[in-house]
Every structure is written in C-alpha cells, then in structure tokens.
Tab-separated table of C-alpha atoms and ligand atoms in Angstrom:
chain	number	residue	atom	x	y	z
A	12	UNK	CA	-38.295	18.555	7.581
A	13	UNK	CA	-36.482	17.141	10.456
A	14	UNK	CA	-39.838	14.972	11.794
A	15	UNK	CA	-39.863	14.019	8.193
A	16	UNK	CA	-36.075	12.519	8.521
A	17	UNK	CA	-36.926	10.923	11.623
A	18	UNK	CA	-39.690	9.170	10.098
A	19	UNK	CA	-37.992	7.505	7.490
A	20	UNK	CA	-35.399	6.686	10.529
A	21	UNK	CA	-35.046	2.254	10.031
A	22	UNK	CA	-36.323	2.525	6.811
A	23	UNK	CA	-34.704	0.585	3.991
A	24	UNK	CA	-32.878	2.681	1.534
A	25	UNK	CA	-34.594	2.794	-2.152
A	26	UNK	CA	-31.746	0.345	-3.851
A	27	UNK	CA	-31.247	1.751	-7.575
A	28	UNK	CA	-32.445	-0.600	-10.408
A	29	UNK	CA	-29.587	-2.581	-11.396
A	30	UNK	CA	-28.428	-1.607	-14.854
A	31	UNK	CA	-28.808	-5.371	-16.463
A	32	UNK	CA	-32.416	-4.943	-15.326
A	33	UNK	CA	-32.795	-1.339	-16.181
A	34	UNK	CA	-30.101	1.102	-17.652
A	35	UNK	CA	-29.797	3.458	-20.630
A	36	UNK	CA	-33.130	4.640	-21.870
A	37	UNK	CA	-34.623	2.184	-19.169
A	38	UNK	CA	-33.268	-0.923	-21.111
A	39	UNK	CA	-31.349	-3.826	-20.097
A	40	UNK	CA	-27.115	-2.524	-20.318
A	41	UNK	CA	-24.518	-4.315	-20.322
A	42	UNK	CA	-21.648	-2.643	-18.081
A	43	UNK	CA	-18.413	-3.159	-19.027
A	44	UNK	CA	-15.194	-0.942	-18.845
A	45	UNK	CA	-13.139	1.185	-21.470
A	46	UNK	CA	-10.429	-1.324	-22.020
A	47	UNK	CA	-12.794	-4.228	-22.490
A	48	UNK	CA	-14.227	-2.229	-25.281
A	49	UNK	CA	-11.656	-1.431	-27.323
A	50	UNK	CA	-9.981	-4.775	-27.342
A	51	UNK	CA	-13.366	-5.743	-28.765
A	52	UNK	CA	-13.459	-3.373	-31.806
A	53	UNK	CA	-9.444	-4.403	-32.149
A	54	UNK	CA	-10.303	-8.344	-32.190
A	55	UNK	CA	-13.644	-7.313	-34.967
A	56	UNK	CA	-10.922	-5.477	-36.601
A	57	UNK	CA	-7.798	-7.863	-37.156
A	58	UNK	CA	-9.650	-10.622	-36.614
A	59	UNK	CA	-9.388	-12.996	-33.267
A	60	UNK	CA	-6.688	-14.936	-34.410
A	61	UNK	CA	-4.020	-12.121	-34.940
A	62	UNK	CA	-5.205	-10.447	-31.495
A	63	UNK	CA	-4.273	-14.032	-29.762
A	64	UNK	CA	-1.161	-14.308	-31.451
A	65	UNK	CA	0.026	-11.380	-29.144
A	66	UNK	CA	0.558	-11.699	-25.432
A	67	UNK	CA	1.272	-15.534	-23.839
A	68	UNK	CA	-0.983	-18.311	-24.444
A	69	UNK	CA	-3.614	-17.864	-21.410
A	70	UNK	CA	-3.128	-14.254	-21.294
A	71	UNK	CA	-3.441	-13.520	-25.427
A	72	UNK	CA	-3.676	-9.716	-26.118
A	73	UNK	CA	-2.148	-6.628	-24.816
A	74	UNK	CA	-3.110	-5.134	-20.925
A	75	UNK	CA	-2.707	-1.219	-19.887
A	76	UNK	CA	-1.336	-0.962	-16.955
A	77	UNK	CA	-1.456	2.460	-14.697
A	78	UNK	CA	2.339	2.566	-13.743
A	79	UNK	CA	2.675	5.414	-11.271
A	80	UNK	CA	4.805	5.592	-7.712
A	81	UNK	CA	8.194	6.306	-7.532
A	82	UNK	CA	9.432	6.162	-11.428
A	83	UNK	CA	10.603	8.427	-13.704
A	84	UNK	CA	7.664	8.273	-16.535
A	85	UNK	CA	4.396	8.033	-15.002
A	86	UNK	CA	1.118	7.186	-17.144
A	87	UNK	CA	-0.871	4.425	-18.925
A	88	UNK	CA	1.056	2.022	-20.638
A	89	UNK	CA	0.109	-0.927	-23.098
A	90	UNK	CA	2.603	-3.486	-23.528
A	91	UNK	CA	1.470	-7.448	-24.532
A	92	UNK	CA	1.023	-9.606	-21.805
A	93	UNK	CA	4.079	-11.485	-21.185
A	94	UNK	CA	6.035	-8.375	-20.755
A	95	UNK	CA	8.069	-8.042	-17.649
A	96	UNK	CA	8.377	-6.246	-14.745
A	97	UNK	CA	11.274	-4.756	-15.758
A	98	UNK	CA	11.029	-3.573	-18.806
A	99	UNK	CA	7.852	-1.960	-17.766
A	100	UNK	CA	9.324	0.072	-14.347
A	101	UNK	CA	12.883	0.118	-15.300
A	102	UNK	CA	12.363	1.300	-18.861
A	103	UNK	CA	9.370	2.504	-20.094
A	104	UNK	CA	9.149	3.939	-16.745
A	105	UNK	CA	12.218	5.027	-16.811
A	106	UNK	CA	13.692	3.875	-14.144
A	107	UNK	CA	13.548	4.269	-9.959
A	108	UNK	CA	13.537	7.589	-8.110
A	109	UNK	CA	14.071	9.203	-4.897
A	110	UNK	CA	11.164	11.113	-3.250
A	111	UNK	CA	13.042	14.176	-4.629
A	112	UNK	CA	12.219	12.942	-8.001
A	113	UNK	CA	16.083	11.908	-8.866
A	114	UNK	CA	16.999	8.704	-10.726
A	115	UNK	CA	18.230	6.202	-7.758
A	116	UNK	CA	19.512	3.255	-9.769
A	117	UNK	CA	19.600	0.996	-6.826
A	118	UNK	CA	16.430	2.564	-4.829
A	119	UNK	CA	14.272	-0.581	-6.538
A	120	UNK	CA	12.166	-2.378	-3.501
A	121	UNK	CA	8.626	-3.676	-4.689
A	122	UNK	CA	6.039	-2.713	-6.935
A	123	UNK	CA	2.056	-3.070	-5.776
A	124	UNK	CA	0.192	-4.886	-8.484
A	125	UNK	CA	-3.749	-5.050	-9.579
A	126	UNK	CA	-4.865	-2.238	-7.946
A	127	UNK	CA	-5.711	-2.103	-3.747
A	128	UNK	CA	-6.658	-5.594	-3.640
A	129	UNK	CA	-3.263	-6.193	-5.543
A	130	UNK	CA	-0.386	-7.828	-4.293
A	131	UNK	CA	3.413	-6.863	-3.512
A	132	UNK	CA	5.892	-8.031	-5.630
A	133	UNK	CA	10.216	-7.625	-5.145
A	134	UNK	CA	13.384	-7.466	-6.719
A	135	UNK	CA	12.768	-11.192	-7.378
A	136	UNK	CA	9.945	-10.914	-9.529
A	137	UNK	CA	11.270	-8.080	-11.864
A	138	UNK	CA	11.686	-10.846	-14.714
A	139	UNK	CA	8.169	-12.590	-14.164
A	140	UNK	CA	6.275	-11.955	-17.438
A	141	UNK	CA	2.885	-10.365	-16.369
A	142	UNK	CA	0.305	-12.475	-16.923
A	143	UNK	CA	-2.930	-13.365	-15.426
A	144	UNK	CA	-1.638	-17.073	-14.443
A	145	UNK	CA	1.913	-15.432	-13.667
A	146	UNK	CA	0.703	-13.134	-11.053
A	147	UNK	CA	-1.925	-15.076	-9.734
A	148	UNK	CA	1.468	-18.019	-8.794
A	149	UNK	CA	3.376	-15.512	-6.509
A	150	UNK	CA	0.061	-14.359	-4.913
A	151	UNK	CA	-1.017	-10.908	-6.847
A	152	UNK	CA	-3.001	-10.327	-9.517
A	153	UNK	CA	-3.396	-8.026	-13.290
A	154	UNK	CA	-6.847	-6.861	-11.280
A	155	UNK	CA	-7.067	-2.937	-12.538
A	156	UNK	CA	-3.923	-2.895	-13.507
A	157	UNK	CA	-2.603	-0.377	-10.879
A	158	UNK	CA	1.317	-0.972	-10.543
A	159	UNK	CA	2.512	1.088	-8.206
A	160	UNK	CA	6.875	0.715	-8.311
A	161	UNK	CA	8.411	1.828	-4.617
A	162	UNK	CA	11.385	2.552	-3.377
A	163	UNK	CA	13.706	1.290	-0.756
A	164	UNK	CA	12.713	4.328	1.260
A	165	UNK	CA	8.764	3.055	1.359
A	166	UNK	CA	7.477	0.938	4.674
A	167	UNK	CA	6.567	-2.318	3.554
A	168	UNK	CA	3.710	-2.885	6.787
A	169	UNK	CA	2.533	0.857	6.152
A	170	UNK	CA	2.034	0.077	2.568
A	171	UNK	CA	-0.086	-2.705	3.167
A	172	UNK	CA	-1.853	-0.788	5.419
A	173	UNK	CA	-2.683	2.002	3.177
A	174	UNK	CA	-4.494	-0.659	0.846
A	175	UNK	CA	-5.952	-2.323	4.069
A	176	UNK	CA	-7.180	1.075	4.771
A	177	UNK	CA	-8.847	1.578	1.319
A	178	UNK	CA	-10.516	-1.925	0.998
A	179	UNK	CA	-11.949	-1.804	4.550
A	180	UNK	CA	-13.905	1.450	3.762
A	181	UNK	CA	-15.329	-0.515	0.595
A	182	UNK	CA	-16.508	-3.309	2.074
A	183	UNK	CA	-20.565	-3.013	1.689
A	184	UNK	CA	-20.808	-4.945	5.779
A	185	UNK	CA	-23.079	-7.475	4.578
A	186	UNK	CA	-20.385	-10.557	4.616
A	187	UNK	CA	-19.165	-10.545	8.652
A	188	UNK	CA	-15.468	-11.844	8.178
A	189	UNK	CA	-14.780	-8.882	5.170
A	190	UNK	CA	-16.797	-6.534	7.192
A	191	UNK	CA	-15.428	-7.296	10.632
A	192	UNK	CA	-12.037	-8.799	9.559
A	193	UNK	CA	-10.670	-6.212	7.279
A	194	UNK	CA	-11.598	-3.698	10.439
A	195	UNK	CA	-9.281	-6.407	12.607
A	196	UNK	CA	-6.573	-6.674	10.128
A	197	UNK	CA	-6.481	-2.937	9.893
A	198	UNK	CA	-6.094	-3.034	13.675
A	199	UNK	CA	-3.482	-5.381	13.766
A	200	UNK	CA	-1.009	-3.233	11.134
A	201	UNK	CA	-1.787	-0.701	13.673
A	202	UNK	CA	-0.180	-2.298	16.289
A	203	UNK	CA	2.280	-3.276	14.051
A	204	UNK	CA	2.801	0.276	13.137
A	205	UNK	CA	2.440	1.756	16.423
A	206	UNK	CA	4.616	-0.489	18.418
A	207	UNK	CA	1.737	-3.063	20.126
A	208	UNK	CA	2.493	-5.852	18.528
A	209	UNK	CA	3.963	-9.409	19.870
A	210	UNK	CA	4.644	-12.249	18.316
A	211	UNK	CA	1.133	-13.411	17.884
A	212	UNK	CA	0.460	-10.809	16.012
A	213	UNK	CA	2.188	-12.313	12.913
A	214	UNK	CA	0.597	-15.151	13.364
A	215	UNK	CA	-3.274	-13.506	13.670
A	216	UNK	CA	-2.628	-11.302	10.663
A	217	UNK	CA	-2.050	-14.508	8.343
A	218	UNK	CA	-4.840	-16.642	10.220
A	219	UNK	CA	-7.713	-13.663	9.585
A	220	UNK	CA	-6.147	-12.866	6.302
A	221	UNK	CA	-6.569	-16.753	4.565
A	222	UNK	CA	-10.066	-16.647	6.809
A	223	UNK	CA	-11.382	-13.354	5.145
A	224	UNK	CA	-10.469	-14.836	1.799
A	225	UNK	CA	-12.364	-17.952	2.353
A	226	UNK	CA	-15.532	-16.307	4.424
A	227	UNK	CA	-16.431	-13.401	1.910
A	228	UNK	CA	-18.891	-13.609	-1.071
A	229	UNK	CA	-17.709	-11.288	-3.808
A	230	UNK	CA	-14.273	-10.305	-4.958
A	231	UNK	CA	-13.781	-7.567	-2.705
A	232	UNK	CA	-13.170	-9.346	0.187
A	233	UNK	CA	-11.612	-12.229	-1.103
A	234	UNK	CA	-9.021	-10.013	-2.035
A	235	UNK	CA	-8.304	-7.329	0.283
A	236	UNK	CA	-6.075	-9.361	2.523
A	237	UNK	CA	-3.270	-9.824	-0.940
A	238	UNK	CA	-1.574	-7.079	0.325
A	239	UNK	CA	-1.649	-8.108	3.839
A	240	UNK	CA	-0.563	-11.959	2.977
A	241	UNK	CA	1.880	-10.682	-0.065
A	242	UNK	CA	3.927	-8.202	2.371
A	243	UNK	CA	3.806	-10.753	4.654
A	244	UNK	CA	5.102	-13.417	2.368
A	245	UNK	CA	7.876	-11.223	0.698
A	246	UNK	CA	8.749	-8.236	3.229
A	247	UNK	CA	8.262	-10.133	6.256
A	248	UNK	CA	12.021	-9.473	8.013
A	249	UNK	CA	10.376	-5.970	8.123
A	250	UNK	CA	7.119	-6.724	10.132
A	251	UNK	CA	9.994	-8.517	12.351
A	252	UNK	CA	11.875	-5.648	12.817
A	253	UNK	CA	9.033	-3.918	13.590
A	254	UNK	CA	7.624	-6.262	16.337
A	255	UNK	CA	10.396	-7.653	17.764
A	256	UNK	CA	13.259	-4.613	17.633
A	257	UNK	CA	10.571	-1.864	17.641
A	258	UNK	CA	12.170	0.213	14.644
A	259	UNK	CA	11.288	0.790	11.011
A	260	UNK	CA	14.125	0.713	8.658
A	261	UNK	CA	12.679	3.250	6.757
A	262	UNK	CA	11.731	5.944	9.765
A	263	UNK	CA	8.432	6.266	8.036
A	264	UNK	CA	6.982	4.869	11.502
A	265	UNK	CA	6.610	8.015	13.938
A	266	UNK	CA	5.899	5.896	17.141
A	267	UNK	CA	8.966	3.777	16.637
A	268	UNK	CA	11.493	6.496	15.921
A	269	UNK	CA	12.979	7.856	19.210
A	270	UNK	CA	14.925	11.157	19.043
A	271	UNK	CA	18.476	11.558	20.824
A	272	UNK	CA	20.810	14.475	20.333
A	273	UNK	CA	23.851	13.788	18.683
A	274	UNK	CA	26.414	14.812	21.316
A	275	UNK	CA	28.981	15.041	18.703
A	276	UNK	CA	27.126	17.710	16.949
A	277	UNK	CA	25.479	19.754	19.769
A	278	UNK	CA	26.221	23.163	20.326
A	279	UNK	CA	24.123	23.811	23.622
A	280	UNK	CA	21.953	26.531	22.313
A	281	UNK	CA	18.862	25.604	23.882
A	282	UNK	CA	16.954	26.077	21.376
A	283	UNK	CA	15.409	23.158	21.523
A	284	UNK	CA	14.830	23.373	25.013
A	285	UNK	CA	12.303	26.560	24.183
A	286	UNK	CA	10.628	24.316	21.442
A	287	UNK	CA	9.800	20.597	23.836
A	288	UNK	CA	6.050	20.839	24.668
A	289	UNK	CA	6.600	18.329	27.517
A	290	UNK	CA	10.226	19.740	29.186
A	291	UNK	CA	11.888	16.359	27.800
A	292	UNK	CA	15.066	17.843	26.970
A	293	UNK	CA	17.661	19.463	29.256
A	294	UNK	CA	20.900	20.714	29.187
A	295	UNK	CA	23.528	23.456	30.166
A	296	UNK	CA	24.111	26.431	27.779
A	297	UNK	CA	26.821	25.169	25.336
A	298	UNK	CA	27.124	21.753	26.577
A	299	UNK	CA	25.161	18.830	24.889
A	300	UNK	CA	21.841	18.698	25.710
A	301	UNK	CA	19.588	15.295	26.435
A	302	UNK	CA	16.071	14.048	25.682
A	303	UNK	CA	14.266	11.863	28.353
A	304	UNK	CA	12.588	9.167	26.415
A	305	UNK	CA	9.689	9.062	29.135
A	306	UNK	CA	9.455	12.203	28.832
A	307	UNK	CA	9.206	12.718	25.001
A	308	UNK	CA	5.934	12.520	22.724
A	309	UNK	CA	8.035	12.941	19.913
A	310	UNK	CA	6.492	15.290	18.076
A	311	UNK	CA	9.379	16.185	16.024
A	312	UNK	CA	9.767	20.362	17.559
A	313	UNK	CA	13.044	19.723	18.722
A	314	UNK	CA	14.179	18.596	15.696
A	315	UNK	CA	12.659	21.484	13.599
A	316	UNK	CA	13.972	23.705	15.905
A	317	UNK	CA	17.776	22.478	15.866
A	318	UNK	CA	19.355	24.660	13.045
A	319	UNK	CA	22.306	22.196	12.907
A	320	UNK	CA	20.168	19.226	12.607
A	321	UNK	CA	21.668	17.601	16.073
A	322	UNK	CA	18.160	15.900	16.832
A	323	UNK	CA	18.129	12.877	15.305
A	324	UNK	CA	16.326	10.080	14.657
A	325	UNK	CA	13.222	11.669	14.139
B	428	SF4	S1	-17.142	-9.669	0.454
B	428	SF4	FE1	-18.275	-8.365	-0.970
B	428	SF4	S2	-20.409	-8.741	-0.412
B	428	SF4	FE2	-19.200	-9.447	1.305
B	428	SF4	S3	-19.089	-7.667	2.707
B	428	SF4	FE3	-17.271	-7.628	1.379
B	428	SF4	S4	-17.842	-6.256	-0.275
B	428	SF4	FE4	-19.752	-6.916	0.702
B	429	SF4	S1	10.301	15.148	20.023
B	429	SF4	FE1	8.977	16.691	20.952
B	429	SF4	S2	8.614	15.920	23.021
B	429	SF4	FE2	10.371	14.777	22.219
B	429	SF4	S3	12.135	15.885	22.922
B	429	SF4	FE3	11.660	16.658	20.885
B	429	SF4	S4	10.354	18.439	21.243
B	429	SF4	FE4	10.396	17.273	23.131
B	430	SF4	S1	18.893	23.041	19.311
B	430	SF4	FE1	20.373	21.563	18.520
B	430	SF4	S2	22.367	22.440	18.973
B	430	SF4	FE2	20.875	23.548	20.178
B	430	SF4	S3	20.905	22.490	22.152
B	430	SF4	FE3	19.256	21.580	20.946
B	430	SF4	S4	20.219	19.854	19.912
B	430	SF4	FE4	21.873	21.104	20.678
C-alpha cells in the first residue's frame, strides 16, 4: 500500500468532469443554486413583468438574505430589494443584542454583507436600500447574502480577519497575488492584532488589498480583500488605535490588554500570587498587590483567580 502511495507521489490528481461537460446521468447540467430556481418558477408564474415591478429598477425582484450575528430574530429573510438596512436588522431582526442575548438599543456598530468576501457596512449605511448597485457604491456587495449585524462590543480588525482567515484557506493557489497575498494580508491583521504593527502597515494592507483585487482571475480573489479595504475604509480610527496606542477598544485583543490590579479594590489575599505561572505579581498579605508587565504573559490566571474581580484589564 504505502510503495503504492509513493508511486503516485508528483502525480496529477484525477480532476472530476466538470458538470456542464458531464453531470446528472452523465449529461451536460446546468448548476445553479436554490434561490435562482425558485425566482424562475415565480417569474413563469406571474409573469416577468409583475416580478420586475418589485424590488428597484436594476435590482427587480425580492433577495433572501441570511441575517444572523448579534440580533434578536435570526434566520432567512426575503424582503424586495430596495429594502433597508434597517428595517431588516432593527426590525425584522428585531433589533441589537448583547453577547448575553439582551436587547441593547444602542449596541448597533456594523453589519458584514455578501457573505466572507462581503463588505462592512456602519451606522451610516442603515438607510441604504440594498441593492446590487447600492452595495456595490460603498464597497460591499448582495454576494450570498450573508448579513452578519455586530455589536459595539465586536473588533472591527479581528472581524476582518476572521473573513481574511476564511477566504485565504479557499483560495485554489493557482493565481500568485490571491494565493500569496491573502496569506500576507492575513499576516499583516496579525500584526495588527498582536501588537507588530507600524505605520506602514496601514499603508501595505490597502496597497496588497487593491493589488490582489486587480492580480486574481476568478471572483474569489478579487474579493477577499472587501473586508480588509471596507474595515479599513469605515472602522479605520480602530486599526489606529490599535497600531499607534496599542489597545483595542473592545478588549477582544489578548496581546494588547495588559492586566493591573486595581489598588482600590485589592484585598491582599494572594491568591493570585499562587495562580501567576511566571511570579509576575507580588505583594504583602493584605496590602495591594502588583503585576510586573515584563514579567506577565497574560494569560488571564490571575484574573480567574481574584474572587473580587481586582485584576483588571484582562
Ligand atoms: S483568484 Fe480564483 S483562480 Fe486565482 S488563486 Fe484565487 S481562487 Fe484560484
Ligand atoms: S496574566 Fe498571567 S502572567 Fe500575567 S500576572 Fe496574571 S497570572 Fe501572571
Ligand atoms: S487575588 Fe485579587 S484581592 Fe487577592 S491579592 Fe490578588 S488582586 Fe488582590
């Protein structure tokens, strides 16, 4: 068996048939998905006219879109084109919520439209009729229709670098700047993320991102740096903060949080003492105790460990 594997080691993979050359029962197939479909037996239906008279004039019809995230009603939801943001997240959604689940009526910060590829849109935008011509103006796109609403407890540069993240490991590597440059870009909101980052880095991440749109063949790379460019374009006093002051507003960023103990608040228990991995903290028994930032890997024990919750910023 295994001499049999090495063998076929270099070997070109068997590429399935493609289906418009050979699909069901061997035949020619036409691939197309569920939604297409049914707006075709709706326009054979009520004819093409009627169908056109909903939705905006280069977007006729009605579009599902996958609202999920932090709102109140999660699901599948048709609405005409042309409807907005708002009435779409605020309510059929139902409105924004806190990661506990609660209604937070001012917790509205952005909403990732079209999917991965998608772009993110703000506060601004909650008006903009959804359309294809609408979105594709402020830089996003209807693309699956994945509209993902967040709130004002979500990281703007780690959102954009969970999509990153997803479109990088679909890239098929045969087009070098989507192969290579969503890799780079994924780098760069790591350094970003992690504290690395200068100046130039802001710079780089908008250079590679217009260069990976321009240099790849098929929609997939064309579009993975939208969330990239969009987060940059609407969020990008966060990246600042980030790069310049080293903290993320929303603590969602490990390596830029750095714990202190609230002297205010500290009993001198040592209990956190027991629970440092690296002897970072010290202290006399019922005074305040203090964390030596060189020291710390901030791994968060201290805090768990603090009954009283003294440890913070972590
Ligand atoms: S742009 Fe398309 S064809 Fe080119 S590497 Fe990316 S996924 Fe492959
Ligand atoms: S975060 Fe971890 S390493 Fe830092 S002081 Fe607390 S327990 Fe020690
Ligand atoms: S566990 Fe909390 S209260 Fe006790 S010494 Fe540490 S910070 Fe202070």
């Amino acid at each position: 068996m295994i001499a049999s594997i090495e063998g076929q080691r270099g070997m070109p993979r068997p590429k399935p048939p493609f289906p418009a050359q050979s699909g069901l029962w061997g035949k020619p197939t036409i691939i197309n998905n569920v939604e297409t479909l049914a707006h075709v037996s709706r326009i054979l239906k009520v004819g093409a006219e009627v169908f056109k008279s909903i939705g905006t004039k280069d977007s006729p019809g009605t579009k599902t879109f996958a609202l999920t995230g932090h709102v109140a009603n999660t699901g599948l939801v048709e609405v005409p084109f042309g409807t907005t943001l708002r009435e779409i997240v605020l309510n059929i959604g139902g409105g924004i919520t806190d990661d506990a689940g609660k209604i937070w009526k001012t917790g509205f910060k952005a909403v990732q439209i079209g999917g991965p590829s998608g772009g993110c849109l703000t506060e601004e935008h909650l008006d903009l009729p959804l359309a294809y011509e609408s979105l594709r103006a402020v830089g996003a796109m209807v693309g699956s229709g994945g509209l993902v609403a967040m709130n004002q407890g979500t990281c703007m540069v780690s959102i954009a670098r969970f999509f990153m993240e997803f479109t990088q490991r679909e890239s098929c590597g045969k087009c070098v700047l989507c192969r290579e440059g969503t890799n780079q870009l994924l780098a760069l909101l790591d350094d970003v993320i992690e504290g690395r980052a200068d100046a130039g880095t802001l710079e780089l991440l908008e250079k590679l991102g217009h260069a990976v749109q321009v240099g790849s063949l098929c929609g997939l790379g064309k579009t993975a740096p939208n969330p990239v460019l969009s987060t940059l374009r609407y969020f990008r006093k966060e990246y600042e903060e980030h790069i310049f002051e080293k903290r993320c507003r929303t603590g969602r960023c490990k390596a830029l949080l750095s714990p202190g103990i609230n002297e205010v608040k500290c009993k001198g228990c040592g209990l956190c003492i027991k629970a440092c991995p690296t002897g970072a903290i010290t202290g006399e028994k019922k005074k305040p105790h203090h964390i030596d930032a060189e020291l710390c890997i901030k791994c968060g024990a201290c805090a768990t460990a603090c009954k009283i919750h003294a440890v913070e910023g972590i």
